[in-house]
mmCIF file of C-alpha atoms in Angstrom:
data_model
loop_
_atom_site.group_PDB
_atom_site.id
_atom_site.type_symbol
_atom_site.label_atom_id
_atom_site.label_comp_id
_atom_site.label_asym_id
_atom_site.label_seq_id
_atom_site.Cartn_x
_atom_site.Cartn_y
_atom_site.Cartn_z
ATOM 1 C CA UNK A 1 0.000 0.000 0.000
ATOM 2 C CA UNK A 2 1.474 3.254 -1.451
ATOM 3 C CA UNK A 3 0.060 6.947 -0.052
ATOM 4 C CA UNK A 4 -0.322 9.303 -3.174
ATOM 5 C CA UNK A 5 -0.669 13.191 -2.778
ATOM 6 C CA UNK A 6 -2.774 12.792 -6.333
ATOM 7 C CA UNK A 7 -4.023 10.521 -9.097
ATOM 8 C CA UNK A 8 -5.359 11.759 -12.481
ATOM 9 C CA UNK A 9 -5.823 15.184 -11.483
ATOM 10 C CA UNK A 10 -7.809 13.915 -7.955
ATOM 11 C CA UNK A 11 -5.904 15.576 -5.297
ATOM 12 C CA UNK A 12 -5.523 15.038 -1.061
ATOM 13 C CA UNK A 13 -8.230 18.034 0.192
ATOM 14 C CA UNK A 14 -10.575 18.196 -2.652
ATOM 15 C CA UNK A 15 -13.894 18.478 -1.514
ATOM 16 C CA UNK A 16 -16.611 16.394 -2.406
ATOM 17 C CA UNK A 17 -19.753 18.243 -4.244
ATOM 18 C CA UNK A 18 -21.716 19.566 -1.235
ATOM 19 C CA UNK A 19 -26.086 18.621 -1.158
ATOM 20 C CA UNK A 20 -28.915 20.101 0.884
ATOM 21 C CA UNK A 21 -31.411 18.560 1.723
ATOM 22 C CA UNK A 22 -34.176 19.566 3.396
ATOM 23 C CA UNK A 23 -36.444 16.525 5.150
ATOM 24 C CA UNK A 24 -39.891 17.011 6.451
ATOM 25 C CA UNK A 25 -42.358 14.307 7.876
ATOM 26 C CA UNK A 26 -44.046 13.425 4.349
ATOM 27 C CA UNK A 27 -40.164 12.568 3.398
ATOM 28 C CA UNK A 28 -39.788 10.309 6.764
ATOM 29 C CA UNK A 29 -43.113 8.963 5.686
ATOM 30 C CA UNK A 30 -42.159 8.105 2.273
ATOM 31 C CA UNK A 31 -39.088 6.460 3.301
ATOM 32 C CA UNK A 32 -40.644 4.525 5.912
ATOM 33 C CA UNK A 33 -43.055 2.909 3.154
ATOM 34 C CA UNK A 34 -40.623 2.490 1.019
ATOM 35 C CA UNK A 35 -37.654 0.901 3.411
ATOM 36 C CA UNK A 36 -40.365 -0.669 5.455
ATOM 37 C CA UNK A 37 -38.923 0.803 8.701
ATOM 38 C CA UNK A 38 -41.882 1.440 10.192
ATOM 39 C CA UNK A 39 -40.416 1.942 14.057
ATOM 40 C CA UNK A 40 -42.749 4.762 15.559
ATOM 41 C CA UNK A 41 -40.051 6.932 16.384
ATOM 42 C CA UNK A 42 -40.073 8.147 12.789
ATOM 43 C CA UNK A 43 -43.846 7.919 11.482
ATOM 44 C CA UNK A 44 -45.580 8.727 15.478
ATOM 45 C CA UNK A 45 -45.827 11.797 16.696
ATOM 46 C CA UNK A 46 -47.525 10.469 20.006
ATOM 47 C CA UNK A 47 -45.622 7.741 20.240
ATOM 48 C CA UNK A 48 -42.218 10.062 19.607
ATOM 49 C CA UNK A 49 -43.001 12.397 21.749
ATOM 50 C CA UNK A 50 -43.157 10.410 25.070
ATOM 51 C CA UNK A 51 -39.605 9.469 23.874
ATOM 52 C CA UNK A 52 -36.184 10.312 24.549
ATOM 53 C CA UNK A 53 -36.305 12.486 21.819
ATOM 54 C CA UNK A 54 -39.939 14.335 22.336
ATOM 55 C CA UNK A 55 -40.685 14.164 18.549
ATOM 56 C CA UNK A 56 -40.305 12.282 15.343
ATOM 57 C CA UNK A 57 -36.952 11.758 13.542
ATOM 58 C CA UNK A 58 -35.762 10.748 10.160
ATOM 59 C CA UNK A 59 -34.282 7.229 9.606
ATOM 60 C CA UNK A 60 -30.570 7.790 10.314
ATOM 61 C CA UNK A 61 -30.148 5.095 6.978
ATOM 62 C CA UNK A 62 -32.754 7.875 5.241
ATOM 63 C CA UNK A 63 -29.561 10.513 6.198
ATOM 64 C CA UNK A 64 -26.999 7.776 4.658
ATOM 65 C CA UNK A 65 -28.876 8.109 1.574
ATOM 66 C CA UNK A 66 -27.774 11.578 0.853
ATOM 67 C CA UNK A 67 -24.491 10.382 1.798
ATOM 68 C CA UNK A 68 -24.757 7.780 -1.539
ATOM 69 C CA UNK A 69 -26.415 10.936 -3.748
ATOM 70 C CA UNK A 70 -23.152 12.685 -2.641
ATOM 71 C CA UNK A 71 -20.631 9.713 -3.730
ATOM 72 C CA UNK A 72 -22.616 8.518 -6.652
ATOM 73 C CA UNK A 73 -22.567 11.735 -8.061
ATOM 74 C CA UNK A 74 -18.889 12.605 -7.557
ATOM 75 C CA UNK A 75 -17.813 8.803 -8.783
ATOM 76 C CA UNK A 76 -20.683 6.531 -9.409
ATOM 77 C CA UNK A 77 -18.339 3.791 -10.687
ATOM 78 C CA UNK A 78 -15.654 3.675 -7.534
ATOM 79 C CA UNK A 79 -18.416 4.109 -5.267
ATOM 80 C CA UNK A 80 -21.280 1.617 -6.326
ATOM 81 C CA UNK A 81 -18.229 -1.314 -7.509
ATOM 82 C CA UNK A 82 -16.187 -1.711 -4.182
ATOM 83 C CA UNK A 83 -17.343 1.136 -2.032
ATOM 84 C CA UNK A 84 -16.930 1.577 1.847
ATOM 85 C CA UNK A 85 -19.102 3.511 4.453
ATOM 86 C CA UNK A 86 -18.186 3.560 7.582
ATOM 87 C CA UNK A 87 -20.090 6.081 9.895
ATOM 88 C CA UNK A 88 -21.439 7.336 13.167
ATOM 89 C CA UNK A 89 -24.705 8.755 13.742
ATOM 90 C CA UNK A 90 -24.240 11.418 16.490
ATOM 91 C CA UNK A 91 -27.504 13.263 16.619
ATOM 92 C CA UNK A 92 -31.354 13.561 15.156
ATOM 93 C CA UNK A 93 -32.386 14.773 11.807
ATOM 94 C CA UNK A 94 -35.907 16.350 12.643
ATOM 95 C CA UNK A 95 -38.942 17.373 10.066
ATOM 96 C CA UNK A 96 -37.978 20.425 9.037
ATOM 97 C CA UNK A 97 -34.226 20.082 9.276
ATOM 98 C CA UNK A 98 -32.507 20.781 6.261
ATOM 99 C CA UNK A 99 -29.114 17.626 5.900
ATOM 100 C CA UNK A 100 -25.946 19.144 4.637
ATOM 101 C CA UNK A 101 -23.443 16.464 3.065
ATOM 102 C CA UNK A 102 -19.931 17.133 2.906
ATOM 103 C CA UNK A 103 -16.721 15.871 2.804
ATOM 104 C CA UNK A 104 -12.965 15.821 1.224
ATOM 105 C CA UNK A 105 -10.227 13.441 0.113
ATOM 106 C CA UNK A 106 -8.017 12.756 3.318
ATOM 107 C CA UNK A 107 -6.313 9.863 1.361
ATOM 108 C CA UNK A 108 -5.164 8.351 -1.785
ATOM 109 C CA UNK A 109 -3.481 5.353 -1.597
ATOM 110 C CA UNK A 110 -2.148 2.375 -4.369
ATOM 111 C CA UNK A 111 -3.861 -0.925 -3.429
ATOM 112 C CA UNK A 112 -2.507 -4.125 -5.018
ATOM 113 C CA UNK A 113 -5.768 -3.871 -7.272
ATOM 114 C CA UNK A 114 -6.131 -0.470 -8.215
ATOM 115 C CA UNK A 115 -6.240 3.256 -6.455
ATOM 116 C CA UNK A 116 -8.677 4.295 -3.427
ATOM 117 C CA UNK A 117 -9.756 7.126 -2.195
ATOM 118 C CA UNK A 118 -10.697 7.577 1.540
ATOM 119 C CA UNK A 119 -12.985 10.936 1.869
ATOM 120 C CA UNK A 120 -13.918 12.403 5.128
ATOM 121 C CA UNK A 121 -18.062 12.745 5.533
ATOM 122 C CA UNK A 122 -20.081 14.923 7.658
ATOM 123 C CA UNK A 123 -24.081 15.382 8.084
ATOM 124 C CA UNK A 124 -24.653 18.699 9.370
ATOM 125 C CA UNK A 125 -27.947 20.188 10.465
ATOM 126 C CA UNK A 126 -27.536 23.739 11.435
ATOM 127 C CA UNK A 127 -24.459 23.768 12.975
ATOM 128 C CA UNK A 128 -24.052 20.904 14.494
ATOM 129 C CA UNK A 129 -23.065 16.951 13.188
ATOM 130 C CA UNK A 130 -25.289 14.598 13.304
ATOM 131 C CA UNK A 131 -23.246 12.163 10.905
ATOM 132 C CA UNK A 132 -19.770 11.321 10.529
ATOM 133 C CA UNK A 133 -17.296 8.869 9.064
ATOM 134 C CA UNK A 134 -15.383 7.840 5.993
ATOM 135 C CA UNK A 135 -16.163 6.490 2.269
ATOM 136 C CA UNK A 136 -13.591 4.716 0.352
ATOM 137 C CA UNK A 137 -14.087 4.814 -3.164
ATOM 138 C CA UNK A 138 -11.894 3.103 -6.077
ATOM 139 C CA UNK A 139 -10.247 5.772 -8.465
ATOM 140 C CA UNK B 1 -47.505 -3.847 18.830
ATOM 141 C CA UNK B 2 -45.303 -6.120 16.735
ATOM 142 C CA UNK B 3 -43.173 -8.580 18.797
ATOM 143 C CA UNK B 4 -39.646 -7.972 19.643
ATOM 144 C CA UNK B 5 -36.370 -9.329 20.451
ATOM 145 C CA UNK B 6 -35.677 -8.890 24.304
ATOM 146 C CA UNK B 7 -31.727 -7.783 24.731
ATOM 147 C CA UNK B 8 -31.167 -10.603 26.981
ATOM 148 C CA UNK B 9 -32.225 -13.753 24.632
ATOM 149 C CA UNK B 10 -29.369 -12.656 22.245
ATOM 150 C CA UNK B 11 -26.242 -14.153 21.963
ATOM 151 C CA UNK B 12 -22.968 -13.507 20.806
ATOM 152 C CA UNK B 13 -21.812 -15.511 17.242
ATOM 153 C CA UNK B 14 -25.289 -16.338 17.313
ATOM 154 C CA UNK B 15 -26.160 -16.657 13.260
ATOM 155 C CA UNK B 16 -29.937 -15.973 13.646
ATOM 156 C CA UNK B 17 -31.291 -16.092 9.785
ATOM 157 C CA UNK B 18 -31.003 -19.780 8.905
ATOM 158 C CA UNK B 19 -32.255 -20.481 6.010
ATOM 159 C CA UNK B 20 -31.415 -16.430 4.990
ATOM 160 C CA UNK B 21 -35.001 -14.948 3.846
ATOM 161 C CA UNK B 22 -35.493 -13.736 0.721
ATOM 162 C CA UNK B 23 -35.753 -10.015 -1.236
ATOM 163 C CA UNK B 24 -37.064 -9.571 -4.481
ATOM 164 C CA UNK B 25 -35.451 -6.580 -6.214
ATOM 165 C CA UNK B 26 -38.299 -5.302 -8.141
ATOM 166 C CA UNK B 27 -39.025 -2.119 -10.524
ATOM 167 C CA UNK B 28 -41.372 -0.564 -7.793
ATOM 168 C CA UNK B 29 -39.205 -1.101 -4.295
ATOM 169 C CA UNK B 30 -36.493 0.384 -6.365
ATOM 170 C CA UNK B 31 -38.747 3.333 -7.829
ATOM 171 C CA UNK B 32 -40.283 3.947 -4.233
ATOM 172 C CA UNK B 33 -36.653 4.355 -2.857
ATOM 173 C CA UNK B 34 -35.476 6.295 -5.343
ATOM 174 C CA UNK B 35 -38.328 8.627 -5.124
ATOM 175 C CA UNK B 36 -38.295 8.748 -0.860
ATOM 176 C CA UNK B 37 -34.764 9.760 -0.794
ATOM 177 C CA UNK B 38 -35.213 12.131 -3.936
ATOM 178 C CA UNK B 39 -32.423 9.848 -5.682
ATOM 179 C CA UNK B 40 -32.080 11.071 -9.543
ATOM 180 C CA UNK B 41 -28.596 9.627 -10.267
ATOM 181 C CA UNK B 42 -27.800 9.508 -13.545
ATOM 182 C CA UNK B 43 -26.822 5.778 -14.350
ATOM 183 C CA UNK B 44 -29.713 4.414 -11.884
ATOM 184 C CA UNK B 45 -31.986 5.461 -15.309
ATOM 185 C CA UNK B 46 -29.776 3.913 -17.798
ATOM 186 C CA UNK B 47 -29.308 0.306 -18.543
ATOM 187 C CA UNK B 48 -26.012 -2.207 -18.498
ATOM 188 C CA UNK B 49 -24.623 -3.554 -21.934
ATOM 189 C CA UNK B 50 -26.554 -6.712 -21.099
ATOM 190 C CA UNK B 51 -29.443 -4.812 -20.371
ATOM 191 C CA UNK B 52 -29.894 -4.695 -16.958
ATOM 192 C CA UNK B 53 -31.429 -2.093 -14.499
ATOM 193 C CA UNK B 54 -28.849 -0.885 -11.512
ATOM 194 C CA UNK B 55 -30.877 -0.777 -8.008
ATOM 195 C CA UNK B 56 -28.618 1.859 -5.976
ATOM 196 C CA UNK B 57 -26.408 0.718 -3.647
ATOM 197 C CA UNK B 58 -27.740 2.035 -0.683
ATOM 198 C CA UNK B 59 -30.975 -0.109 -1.393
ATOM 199 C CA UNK B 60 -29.030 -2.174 0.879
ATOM 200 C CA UNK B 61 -30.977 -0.595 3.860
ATOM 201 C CA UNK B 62 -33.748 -1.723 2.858
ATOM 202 C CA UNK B 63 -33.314 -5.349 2.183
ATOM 203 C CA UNK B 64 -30.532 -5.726 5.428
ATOM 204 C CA UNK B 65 -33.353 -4.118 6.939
ATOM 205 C CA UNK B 66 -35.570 -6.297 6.141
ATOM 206 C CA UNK B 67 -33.607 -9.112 6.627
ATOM 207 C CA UNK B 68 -33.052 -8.081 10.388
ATOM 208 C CA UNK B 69 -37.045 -7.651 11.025
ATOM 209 C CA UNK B 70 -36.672 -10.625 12.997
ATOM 210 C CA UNK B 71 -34.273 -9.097 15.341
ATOM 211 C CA UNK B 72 -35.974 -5.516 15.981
ATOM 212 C CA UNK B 73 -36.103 -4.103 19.841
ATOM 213 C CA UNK B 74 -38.711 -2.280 21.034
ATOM 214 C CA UNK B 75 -40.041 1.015 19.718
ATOM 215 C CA UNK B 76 -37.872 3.861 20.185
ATOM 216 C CA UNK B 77 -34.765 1.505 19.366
ATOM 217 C CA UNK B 78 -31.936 3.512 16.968
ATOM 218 C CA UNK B 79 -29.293 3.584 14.976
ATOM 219 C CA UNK B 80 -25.603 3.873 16.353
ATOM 220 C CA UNK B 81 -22.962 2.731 13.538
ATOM 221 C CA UNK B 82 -23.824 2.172 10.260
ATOM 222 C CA UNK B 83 -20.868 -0.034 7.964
ATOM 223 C CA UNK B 84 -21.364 -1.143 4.260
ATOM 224 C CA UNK B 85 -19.084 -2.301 1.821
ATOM 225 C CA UNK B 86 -20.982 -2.342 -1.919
ATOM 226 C CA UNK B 87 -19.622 -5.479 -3.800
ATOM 227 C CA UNK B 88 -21.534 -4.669 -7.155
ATOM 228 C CA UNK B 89 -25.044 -3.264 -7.165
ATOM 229 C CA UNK B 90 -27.903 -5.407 -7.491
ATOM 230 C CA UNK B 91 -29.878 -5.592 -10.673
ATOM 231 C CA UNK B 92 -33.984 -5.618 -10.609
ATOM 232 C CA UNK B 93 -35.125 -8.541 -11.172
ATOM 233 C CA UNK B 94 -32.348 -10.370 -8.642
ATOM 234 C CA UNK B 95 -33.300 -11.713 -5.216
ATOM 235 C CA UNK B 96 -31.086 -11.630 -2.919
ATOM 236 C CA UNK B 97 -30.276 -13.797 0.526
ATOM 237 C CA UNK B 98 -29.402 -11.660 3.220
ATOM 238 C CA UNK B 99 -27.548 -13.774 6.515
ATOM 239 C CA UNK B 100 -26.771 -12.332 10.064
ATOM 240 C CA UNK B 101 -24.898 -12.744 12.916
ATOM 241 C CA UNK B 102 -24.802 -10.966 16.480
ATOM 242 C CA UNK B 103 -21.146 -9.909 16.515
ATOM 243 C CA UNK B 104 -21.521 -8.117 20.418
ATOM 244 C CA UNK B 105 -23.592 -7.224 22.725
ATOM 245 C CA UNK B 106 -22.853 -4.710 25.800
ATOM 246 C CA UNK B 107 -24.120 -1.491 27.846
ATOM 247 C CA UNK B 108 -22.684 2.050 27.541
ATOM 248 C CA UNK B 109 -24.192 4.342 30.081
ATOM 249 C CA UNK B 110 -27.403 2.325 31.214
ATOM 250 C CA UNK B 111 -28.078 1.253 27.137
ATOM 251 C CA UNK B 112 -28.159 -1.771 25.494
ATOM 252 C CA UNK B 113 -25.932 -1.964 22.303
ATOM 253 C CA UNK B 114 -26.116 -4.647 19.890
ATOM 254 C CA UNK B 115 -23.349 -5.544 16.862
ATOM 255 C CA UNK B 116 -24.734 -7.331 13.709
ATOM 256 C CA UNK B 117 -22.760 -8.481 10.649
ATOM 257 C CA UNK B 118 -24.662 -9.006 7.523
ATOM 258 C CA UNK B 119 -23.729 -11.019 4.110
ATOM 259 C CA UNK B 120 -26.293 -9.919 0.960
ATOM 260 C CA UNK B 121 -25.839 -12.235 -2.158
ATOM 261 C CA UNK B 122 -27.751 -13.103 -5.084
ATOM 262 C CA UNK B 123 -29.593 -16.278 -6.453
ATOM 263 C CA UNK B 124 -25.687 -17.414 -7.558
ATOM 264 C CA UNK B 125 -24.107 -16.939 -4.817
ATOM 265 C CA UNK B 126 -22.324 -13.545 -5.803
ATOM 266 C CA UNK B 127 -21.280 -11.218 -3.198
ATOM 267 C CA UNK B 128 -23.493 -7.716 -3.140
ATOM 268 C CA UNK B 129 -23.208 -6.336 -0.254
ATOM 269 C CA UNK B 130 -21.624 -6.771 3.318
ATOM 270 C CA UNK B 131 -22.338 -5.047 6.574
ATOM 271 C CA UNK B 132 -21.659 -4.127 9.758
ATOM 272 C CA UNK B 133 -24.738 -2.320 12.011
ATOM 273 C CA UNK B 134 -24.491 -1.379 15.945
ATOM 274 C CA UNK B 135 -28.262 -0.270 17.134
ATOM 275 C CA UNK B 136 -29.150 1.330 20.899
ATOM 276 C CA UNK B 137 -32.281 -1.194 21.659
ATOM 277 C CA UNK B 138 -35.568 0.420 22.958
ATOM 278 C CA UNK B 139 -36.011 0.461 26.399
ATOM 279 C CA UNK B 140 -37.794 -2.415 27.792
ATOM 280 C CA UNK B 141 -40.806 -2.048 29.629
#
């Protein structure tokens, strides 16, 4: 394993292509139909509310999947052929909050089978992270 | 209220989906997904030289999901860690055989935390998917 500062014009510290997203209850909704998640934490607001949390919250996986928008768009081929995630969820996404993805390249490195990329990822809503980690993604 | 798992009946290495159940990767779970998360990538629209339709690879929470319905907690249960490694994505039209194991189980400041590793593959055998989730179980009444 080989560290590289760059590979075909990717460079350590670029940034990944930033997305907003704004989630509201009909989204949570959706997602729980469509995932089949139904816990009541997300689709309740009765049951939510006489919870740790006092309200409804998105599906932290429903938060990942703006993550995968985010590294499908920037390399749909490294990330859906060999792609890692790796990530901690440190906090609620509420209806109403709007998700900001971003990240940057912290490391390139020469694997026996090809080039990777390992990109720092944070969810932010306001100011404050409710998901972070790493992706790895084949060059 | 749907049944659940109590913390205590778990065990560690315990391999809980035997035989591994079953998810069909159709046109509509793959359309409802898309359209939940607001998903419009590109090549999830186009087909493969062979002519087949990419599901996105973070359909994988849905059919790990699935898969683990048989292990949920209680209500108010969540998410902790969250691991995937995306072998290939899966085509519509594939079903794929999702197995689990309870990695670890222990208690971080009066909450129960449970480690599962999953395995997704196809109808062949191929590899699609491999995972790693930690959830905070609902408190117990």
């Amino acid at each position: 394993m080989r560290e590289l500062q760059s590979y075909q014009g990717i460079r350590v510290g670029d940034e990944l292509p930033e997305l907003s997203q704004t989630v509201d209850q009909a989204m949570i909704d959706a997602y729980a139909d469509a995932s089949g998640d139904i816990n009541p934490l997300h689709i309740d607001p009765e049951f939510a509310k006489t919870t740790f949390f006092g309200g409804t919250i998105a599906h932290g996986l429903l938060t990942l999947a703006f993550v995968s928008r985010v590294l499908s768009q920037w390399n749909w081929q490294g990330w859906a052929y060999g792609g890692e995630l790796d990530v901690v969820f440190l906090g609620p996404v509420r209806p109403g909050d709007e998700v900001r993805v971003s990240g940057a390249l912290e490391l390139i490195e020469q694997r026996a089978d090809g080039v990777y990329a390992r990109c720092s990822l944070v969810c932010h809503c306001g100011g404050k992270a409710v998901v972070k980690g790493f992706a790895v993604s084949k060059l | 209220m749907t049944s659940y798992v109590k913390y205590n009946s778990m065990t560690e290495g315990e391999e809980f989906l035997d035989p591994p159940p079953s998810f069909q990767v159709s046109k509509e779970v793959v359309k409802k997904y898309l359209q939940s998360t607001q998903d419009v990538t590109v090549q999830l629209k186009q087909t493969t030289e062979v002519g087949e339709c990419l599901a996105p690879p973070m359909l994988a929470a849905v059919y790990v999901i699935d898969a683990l319905r048989t292990r949920v907690g209680p209500p108010g249960g969540i998410h902790g860690k969250q691991q995937f490694k995306f072998h290939r994505p899966a085509y519509i039209g594939e079903t794929l055989y999702t197995s689990a194991q309870v990695l670890k189980l222990y208690e971080k400041k009066g909450r129960h935390y449970v480690e599962m590793a999953t395995q997704t593959t196809n109808q062949q055998g191929e590899l699609i998917t491999t995972g790693m989730i930690t959830r905070i179980w609902g408190q117990e009444p």
